[in-house]
Coordinates of C-alpha atoms in Angstrom, one line a residue:
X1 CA 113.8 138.4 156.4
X2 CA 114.3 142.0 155.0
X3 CA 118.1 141.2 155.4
X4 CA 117.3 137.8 153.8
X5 CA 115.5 139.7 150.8
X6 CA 118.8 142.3 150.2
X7 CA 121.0 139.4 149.3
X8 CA 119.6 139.0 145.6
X9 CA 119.8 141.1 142.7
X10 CA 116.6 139.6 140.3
X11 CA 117.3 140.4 136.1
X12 CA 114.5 138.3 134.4
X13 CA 114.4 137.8 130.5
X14 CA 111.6 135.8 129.2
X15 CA 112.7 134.1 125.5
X16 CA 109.2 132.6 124.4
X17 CA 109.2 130.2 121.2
X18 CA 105.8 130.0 119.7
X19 CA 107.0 128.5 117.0
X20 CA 109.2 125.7 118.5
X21 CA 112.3 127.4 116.4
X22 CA 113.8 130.7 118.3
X23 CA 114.1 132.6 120.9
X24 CA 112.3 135.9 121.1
X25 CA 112.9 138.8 123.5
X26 CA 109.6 139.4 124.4
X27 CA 109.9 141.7 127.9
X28 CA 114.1 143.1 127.8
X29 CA 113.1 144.9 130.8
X30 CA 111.8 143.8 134.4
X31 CA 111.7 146.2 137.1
X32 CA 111.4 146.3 140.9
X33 CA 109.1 149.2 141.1
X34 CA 112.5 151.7 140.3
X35 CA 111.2 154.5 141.9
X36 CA 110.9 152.6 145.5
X37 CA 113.6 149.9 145.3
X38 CA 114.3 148.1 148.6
X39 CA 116.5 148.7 151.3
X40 CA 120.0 148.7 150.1
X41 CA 119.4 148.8 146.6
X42 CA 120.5 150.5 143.4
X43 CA 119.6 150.6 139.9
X44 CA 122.7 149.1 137.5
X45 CA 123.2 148.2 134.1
X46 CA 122.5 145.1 132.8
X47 CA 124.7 142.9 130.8
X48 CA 126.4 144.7 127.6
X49 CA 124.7 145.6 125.1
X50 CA 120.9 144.7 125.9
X51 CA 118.4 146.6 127.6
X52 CA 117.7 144.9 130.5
X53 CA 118.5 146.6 134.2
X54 CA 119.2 145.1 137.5
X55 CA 119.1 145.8 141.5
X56 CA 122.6 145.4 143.2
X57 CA 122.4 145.0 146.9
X58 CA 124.5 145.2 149.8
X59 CA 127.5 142.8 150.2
X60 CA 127.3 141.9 154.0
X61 CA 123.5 140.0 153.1
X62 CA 123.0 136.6 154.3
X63 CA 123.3 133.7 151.4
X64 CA 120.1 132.8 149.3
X65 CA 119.0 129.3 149.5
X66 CA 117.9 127.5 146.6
X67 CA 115.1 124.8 146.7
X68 CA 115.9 121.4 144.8
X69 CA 113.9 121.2 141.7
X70 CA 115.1 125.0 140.8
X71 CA 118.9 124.2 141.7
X72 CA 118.8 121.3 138.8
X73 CA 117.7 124.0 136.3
X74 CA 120.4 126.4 137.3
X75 CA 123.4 127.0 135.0
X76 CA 126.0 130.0 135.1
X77 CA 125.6 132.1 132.2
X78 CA 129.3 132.1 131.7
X79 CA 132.2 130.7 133.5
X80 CA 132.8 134.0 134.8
X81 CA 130.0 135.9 135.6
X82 CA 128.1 135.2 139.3
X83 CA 124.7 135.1 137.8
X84 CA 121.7 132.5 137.7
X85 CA 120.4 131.1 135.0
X86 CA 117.1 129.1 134.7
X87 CA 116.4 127.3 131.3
X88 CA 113.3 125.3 130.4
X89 CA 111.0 124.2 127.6
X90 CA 106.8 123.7 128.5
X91 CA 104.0 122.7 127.1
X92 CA 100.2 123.3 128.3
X93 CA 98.6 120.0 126.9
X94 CA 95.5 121.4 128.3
X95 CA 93.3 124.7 129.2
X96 CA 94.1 125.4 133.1
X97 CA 91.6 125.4 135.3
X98 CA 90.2 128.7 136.6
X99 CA 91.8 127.9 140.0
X100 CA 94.8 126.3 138.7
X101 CA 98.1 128.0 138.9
X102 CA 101.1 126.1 137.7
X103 CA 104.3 126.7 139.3
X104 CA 107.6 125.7 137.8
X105 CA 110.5 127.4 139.9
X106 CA 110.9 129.1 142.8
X107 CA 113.9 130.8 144.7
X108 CA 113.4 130.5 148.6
X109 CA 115.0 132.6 151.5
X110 CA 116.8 131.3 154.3
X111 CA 113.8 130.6 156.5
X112 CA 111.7 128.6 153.6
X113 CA 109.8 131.9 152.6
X114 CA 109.9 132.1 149.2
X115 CA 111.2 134.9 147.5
X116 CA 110.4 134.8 143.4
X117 CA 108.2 132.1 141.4
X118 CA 107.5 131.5 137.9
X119 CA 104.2 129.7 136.9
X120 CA 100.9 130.1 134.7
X121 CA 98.2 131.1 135.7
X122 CA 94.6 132.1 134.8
X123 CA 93.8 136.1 134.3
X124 CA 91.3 138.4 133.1
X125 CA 92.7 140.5 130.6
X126 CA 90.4 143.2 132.3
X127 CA 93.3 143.4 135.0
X128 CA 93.8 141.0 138.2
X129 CA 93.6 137.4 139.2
X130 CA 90.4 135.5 139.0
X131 CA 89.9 135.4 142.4
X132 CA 89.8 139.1 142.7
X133 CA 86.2 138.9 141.0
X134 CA 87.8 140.1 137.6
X135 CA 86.7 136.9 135.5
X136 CA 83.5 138.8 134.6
X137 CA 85.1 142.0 133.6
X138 CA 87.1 140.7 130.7
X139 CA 88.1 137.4 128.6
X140 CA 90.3 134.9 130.7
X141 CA 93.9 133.9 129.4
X142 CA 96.7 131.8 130.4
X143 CA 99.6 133.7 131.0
X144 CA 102.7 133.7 133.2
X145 CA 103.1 135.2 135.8
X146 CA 106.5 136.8 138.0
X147 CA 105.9 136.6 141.6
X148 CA 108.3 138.3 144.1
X149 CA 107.6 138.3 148.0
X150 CA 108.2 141.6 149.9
X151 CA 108.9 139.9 153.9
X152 CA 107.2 142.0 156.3
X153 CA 106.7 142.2 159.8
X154 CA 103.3 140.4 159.1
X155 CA 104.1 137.7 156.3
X156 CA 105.0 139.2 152.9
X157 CA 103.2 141.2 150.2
X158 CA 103.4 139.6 147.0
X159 CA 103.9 141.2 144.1
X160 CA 102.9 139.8 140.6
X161 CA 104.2 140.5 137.2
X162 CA 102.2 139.5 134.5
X163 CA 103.3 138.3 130.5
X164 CA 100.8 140.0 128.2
X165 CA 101.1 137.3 125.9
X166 CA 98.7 134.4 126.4
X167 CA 100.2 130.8 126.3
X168 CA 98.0 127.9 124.6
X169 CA 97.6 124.5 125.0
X170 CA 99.4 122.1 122.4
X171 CA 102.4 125.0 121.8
X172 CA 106.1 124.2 122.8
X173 CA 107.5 127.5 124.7
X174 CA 111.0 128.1 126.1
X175 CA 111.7 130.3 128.5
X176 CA 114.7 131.6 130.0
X177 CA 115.2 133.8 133.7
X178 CA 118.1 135.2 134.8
X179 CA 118.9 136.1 138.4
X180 CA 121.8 138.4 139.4
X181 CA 122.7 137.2 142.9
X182 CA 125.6 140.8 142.9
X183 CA 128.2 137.8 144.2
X184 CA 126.9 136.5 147.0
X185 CA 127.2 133.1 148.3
X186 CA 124.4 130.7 147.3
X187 CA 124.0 127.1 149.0
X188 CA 121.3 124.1 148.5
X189 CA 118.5 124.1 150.7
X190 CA 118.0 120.0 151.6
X191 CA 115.1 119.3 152.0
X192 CA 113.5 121.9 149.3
X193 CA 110.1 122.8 150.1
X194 CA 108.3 123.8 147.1
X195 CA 105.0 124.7 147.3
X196 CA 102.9 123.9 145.2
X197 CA 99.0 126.6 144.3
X198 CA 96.5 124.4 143.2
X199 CA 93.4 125.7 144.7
X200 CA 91.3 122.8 144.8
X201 CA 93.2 119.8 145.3
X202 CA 96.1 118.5 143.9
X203 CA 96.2 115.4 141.0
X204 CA 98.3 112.8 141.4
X205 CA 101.2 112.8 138.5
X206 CA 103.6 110.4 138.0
X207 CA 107.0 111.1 136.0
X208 CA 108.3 109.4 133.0
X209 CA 112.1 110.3 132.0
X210 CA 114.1 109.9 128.9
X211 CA 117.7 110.7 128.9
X212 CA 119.5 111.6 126.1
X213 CA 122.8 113.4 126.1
X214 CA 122.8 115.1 123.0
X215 CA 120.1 117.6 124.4
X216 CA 119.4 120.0 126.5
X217 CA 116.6 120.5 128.9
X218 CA 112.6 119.8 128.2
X219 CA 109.7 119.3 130.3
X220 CA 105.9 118.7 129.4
X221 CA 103.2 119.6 131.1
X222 CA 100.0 117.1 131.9
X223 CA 97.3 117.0 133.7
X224 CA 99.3 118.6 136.5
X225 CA 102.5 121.0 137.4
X226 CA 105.0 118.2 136.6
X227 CA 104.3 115.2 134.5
X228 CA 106.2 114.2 132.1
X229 CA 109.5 115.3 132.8
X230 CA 112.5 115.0 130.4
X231 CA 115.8 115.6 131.0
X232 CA 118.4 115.7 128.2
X233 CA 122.2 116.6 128.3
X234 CA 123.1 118.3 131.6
X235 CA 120.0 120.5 132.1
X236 CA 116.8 118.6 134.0
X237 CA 113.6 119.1 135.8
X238 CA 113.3 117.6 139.2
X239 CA 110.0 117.6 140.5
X240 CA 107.3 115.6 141.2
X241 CA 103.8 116.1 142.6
X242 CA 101.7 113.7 144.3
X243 CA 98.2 113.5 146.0
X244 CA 98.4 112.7 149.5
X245 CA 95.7 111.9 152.1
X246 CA 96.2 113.6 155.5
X247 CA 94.1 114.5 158.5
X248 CA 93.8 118.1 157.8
X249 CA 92.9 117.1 154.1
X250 CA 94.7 116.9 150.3
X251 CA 98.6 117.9 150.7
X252 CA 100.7 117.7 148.3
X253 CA 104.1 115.5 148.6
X254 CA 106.8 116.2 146.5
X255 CA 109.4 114.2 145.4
X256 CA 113.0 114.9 143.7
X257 CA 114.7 112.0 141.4
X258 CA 117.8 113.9 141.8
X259 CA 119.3 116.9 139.8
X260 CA 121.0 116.5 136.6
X261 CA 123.1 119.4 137.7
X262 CA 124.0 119.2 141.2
X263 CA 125.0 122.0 142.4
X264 CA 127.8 123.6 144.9
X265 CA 127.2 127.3 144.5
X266 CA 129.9 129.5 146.3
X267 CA 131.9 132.6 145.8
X268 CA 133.6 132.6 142.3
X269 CA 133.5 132.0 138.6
X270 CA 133.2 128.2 138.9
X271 CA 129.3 128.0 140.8
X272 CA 128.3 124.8 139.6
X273 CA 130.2 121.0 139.6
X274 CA 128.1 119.4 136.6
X275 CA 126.5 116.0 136.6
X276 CA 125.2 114.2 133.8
X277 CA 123.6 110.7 133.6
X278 CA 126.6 110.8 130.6
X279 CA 129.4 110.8 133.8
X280 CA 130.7 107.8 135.7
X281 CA 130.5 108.8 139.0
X282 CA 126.8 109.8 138.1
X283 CA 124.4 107.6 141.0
X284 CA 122.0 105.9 138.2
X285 CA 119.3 105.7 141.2
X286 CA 118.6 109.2 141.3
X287 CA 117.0 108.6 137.9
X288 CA 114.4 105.3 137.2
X289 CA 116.5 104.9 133.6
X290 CA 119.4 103.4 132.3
X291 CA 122.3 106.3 131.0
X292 CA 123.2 106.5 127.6
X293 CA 126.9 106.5 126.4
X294 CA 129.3 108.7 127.7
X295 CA 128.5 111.7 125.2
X296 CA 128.9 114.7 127.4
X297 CA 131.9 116.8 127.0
X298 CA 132.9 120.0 128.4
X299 CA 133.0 121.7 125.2
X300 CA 129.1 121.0 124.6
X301 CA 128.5 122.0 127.9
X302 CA 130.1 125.2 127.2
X303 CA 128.6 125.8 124.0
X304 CA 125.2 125.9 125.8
X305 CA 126.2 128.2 128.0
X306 CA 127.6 130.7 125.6
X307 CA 124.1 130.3 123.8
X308 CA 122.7 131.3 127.7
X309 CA 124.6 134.5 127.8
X310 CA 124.8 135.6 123.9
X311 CA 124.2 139.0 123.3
X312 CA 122.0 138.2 120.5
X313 CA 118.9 136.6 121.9
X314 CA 118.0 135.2 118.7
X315 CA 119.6 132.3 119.5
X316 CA 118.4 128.9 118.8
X317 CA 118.6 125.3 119.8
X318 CA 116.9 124.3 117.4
X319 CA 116.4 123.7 113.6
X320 CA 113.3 126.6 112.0
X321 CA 110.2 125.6 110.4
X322 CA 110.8 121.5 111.5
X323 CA 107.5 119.8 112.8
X324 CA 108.6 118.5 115.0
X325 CA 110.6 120.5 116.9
X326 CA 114.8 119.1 115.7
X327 CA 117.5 119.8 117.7
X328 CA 121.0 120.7 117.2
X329 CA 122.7 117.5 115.9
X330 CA 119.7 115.8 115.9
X331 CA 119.3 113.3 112.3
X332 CA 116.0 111.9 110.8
X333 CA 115.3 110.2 107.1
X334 CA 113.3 111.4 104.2
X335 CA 109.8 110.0 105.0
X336 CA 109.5 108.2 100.9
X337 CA 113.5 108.1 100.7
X338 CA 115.9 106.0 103.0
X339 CA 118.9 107.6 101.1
X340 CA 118.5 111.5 102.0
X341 CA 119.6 112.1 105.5
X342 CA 118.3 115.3 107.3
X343 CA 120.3 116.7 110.0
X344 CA 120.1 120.0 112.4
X345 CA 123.7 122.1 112.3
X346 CA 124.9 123.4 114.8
X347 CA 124.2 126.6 113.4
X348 CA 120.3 125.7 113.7
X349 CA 120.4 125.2 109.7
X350 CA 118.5 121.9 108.2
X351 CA 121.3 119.8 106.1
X352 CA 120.6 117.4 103.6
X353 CA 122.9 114.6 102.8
X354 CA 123.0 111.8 100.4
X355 CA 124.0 108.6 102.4
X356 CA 123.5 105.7 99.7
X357 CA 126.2 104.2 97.6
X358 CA 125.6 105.3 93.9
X359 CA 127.2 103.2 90.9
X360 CA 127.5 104.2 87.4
X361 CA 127.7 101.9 84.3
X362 CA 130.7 102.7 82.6
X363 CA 129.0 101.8 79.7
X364 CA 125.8 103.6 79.7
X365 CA 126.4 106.1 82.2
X366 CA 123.6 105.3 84.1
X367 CA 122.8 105.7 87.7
X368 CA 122.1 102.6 90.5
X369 CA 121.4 103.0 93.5
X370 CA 123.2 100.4 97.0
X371 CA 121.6 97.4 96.2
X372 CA 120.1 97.3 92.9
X373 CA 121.1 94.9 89.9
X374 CA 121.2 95.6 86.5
X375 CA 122.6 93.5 83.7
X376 CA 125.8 94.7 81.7
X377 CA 124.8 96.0 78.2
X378 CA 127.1 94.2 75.9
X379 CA 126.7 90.9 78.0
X380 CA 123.8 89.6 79.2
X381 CA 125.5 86.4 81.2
X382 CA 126.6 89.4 83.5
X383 CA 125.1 90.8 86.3
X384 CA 126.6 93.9 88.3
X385 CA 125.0 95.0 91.7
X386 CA 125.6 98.2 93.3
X387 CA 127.2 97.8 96.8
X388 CA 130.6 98.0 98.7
X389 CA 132.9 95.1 100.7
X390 CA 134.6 97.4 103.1
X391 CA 135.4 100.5 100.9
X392 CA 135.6 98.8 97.1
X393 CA 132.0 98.1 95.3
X394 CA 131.7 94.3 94.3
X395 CA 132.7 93.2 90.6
X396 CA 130.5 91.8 87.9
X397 CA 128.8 88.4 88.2
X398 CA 129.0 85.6 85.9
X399 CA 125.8 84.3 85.4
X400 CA 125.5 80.9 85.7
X401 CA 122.6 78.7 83.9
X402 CA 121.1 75.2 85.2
X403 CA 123.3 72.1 84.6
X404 CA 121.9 70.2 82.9
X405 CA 120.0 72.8 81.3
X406 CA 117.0 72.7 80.1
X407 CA 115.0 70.5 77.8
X408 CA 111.3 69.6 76.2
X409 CA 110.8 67.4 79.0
X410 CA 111.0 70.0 81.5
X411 CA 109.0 72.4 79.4
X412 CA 105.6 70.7 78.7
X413 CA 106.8 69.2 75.4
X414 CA 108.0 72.5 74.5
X415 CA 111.0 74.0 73.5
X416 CA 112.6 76.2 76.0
X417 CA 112.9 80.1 75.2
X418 CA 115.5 82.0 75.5
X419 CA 115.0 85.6 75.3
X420 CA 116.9 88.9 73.7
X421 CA 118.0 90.2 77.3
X422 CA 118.1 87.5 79.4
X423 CA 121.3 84.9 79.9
X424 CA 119.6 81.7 80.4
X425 CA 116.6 80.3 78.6
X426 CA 113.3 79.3 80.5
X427 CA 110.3 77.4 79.9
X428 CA 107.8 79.3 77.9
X429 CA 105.2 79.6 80.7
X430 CA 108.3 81.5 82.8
X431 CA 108.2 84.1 80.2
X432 CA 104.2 84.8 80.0
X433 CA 102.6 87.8 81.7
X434 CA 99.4 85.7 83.9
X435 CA 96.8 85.5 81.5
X436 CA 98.5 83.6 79.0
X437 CA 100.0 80.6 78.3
X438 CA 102.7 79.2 76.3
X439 CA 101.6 77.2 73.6
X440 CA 101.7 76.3 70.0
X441 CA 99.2 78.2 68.6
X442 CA 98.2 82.1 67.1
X443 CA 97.4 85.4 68.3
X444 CA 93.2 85.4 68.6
X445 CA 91.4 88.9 69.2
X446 CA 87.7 89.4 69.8
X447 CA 87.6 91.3 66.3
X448 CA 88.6 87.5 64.7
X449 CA 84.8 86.4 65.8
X450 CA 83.7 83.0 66.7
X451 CA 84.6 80.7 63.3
X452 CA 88.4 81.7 63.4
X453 CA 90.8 79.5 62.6
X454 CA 94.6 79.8 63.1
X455 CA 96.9 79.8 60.1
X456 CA 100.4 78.8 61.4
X457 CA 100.7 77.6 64.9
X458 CA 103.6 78.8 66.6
X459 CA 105.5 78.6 70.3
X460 CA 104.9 81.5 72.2
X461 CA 102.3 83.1 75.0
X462 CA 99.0 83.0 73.6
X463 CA 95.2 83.9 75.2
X464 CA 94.2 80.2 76.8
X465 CA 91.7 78.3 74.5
X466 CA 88.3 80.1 74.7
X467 CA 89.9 83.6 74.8
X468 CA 90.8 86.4 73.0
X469 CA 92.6 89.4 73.3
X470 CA 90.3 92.5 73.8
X471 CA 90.8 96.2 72.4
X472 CA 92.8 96.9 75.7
X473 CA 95.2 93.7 75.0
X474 CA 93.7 91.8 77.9
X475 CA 92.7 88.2 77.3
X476 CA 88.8 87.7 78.0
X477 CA 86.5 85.0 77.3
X478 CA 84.9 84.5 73.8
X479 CA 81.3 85.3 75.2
X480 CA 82.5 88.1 76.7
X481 CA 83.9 90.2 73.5
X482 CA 82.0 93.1 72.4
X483 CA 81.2 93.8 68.7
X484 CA 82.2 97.2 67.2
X485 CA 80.4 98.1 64.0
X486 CA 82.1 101.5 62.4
X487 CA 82.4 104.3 66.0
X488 CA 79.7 101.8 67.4
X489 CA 80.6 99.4 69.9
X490 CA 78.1 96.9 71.3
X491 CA 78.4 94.6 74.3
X492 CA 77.5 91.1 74.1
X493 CA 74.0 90.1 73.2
X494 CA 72.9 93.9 72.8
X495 CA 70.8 94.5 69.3
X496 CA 70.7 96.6 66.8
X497 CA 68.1 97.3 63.9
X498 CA 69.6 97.7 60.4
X499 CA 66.2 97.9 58.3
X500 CA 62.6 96.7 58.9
X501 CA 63.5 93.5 58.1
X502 CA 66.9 93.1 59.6
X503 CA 67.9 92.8 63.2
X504 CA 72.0 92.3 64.2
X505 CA 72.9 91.0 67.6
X506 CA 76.8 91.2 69.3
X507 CA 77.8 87.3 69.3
X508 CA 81.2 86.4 70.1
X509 CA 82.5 89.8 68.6
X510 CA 80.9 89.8 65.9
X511 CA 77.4 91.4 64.5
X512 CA 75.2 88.4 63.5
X513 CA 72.2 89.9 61.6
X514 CA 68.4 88.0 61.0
X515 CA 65.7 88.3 58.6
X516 CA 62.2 89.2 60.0
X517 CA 60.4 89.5 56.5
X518 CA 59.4 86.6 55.1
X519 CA 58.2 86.1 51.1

């Protein structure tokens, strides 16, 4: 196992998004105790430009074996360079158990040992894992943790590397780990055996899996290690967990859908053949959902991987400050206006684009939107409406009345109307807002009282019989009209007292006063 363990060179960088928008260098450094490296091993540089340091081993080592799950998240950093690259998104969508531990990848040696794991985990920030009795020292967090077994004659020491940073429920991280294997050969270990720390027992979690290939990787965590699991693009997550009853007790069973990257891993600058559920020859049963259209391309695929290895870490996939989290191409609507169009560059910036058809009236200048009408200013027998036949917008409409048109006998007796901006004329009662009615008759308001009598009758949209138009224009019943006398306005029936004889009372809008002297 020792010459098992000399075979890989482990650079980590964690790139934590708290904000579901960037990247962040949080740890540029992660170090194999330096000053007692294992057998073999130097310190080297790290890629150019950054700060990070590495462990380059011996050349004659036997190959590392990958398990399953954490060969699909594997990707060359670039096309040249013979290092690993795990990529992943996570959410906590609860508070971990004391006992819980959450492990997400792990890289195994050639007898199943495992070598390195990444996972979260409860700790004291006092120092140490619960179980060492530190929960009472100090206020528990969720944090991840670096694990890297040491094999030794008698099993392996483990060695844990903690994040300072604690990691909350609710919050979209990303995280990115790099693993310098110094060019040695690296094959898939069928069956994977991923183990899974859950100290109590493990729940069973089922999967549910989108694909799109516009994206790239994303998993969420629930209620277990590996719930909801969704793979876009060419970058997955491939485990499962489930609860299984055995003799000796609770094990758990895992099982794989099948890698979105499957991976040949040998000598060279090409490590990987890609798969996507965006390819042909991709089986559609490794994966309980229907592929998309053929979107993947090489060029995204490299794009990705150049964001992987950029020397800048400030790299995003995604759009800043959008809730939620957009992705690079990725389009949505204004939520009040169907006609601006948001979408996420692909240099992470939020565009905005106008996709209506816009008209303008030649004659009034004015602005219509696809799909509204509006009738032509100098002729009110046409009607334009703002939209396109192919790529020229429709011509004006002649507007054409009822034949035969219109007559008394259609219109109550009446007259039809035909009004200043309209083509075609209409029975009166087509023309009245809903409280009135066309009629022959006057204009009565509640200030007219209850002995009025109309002058001139006339055609047009009156209050109904019995109503009057109140202070506010609305037509109300007679009984209903207040009285105002001077700044004083009195509601119907209320009294007032004039003199010590006199007493007024509000009567179909108007004061009626009584006598209460006699002689």
């Amino acid at each position: 196992m020792e010459d098992t363990l000399r075979v890989f060179v482990v650079v980590v960088c964690l790139f934590l998004e708290c904000n579901g928008s960037y990247f962040t260098d949080l740890i540029s450094t992660f170090s194999l105790d330096p000053s007692n490296p294992p057998t073999g091993a130097k310190k080297v540089p790290g890629p150019p430009g950054g700060k990070i340091e590495a462990l380059k081993f011996t050349p004659d080592a036997p190959p590392i074996y990958l398990s399953g799950p954490t060969a699909a998240n594997l990707i060359t950093t670039v096309h040249n360079s013979k290092d690993l690259t795990f990529y992943t998104e996570f959410m906590m969508p609860r508070a971990l158990d004391k006992d819980e531990v959450w492990e997400f990848f792990s890289l195994q040696g050639g007898s199943q040992e495992i070598l390195f794991s990444i996972g979260l985990m409860k700790r004291s920030d006092a120092g140490g894992p619960i179980e060492d009795g530190n929960s009472a020292k100090g206020n528990l967090k969720q944090i991840l943790y670096i694990s890297q077994y040491i094999p030794k004659q008698k099993g392996s020491v483990e060695h844990i590397y903690i994040m300072k940073d604690e990691f909350k429920p609710g919050q979209w991280y990303k995280l990115l780990v790099r693993i310098r294997t110094g060019g040695k050969e690296v094959k898939l270990d069928e069956p994977a055996n991923i183990r899974v720390r859950k100290r109590r027992e493990v729940e069973k979690v089922e999967a549910q899996i989108r694909v799109n290939c516009n994206e790239v990787g994303r998993i969420q965590l629930k209620n277990g290690p590996f719930d909801d699991y969704v793979p876009y693009g060419f970058a997955s997550f491939g485990c499962i967990l489930e609860k299984q009853n055995v003799s000796s007790g609770l094990k758990a069973a895992r099982r794989f859908p099948g890698p979105m990257i499957k991976t040949q891993i040998i000598n060279g600058p090409l490590a990987f053949k890609f798969y996507s559920p965006c390819d042909a020859d991709f089986d559609k049963q490794e994966i309980p959902s229907e592929p998309l259209a053929n979107e993947y391309s090489d060029a995204k695929l490299k794009e990705f991987l150049a964001l992987s290895a950029a020397g800048s870490y400030r790299t995003s996939l995604t759009c800043p400050e959008t809730d939620p989290t957009r992705y690079r191409g990725e389009t949505w609507r204004h939520p009040t206006d169907s006609c601006i169009l948001y979408r996420c560059s692909n240099k992470t910036k939020v565009v905005e684009e106008w996709i209506c058809l816009e008209c303008k009236d030649p004659k009034t200048k004015k602005m219509y939107r696809e799909g509204e009408k509006w009738i032509d200013s100098e002729d009110v027998c046409k009607e334009h409406e703002c939209r396109r036949k192919g790529f020229k917008k429709y011509a004006p409409r002649t507007i054409t009345c009822r034949d035969p048109p219109l007559t008394k006998d259609d219109c109550e007796g009446l007259e039809p109307v035909k009004l200043q901006n309209e083509c075609c004329p209409k029975c009166g009662n087509e023309t009245c807002s809903l409280d009135r009615k066309y009629y022959m008759g006057c204009k009565r308001t509640c200030s007219d009282g209850p002995d009025f009598v109309c002058p001139t009758k006339k055609p047009g949209c009156h209050c109904p019989e019995g109503y009057a138009e109140n202070e506010d224009r609305l037509c109300i019943k007679l009984g209903n009209c207040p009285c105002r006398s001077g700044k004083i306005v009195y509601q119907p029936g209320q009294t007032a007292v004039r003199s010590s004889c006199s007493t007024c009372v509000c009567i179909y809008g108007k004061m009626k006063c009584f006598s209460r002297c006699y002689g």
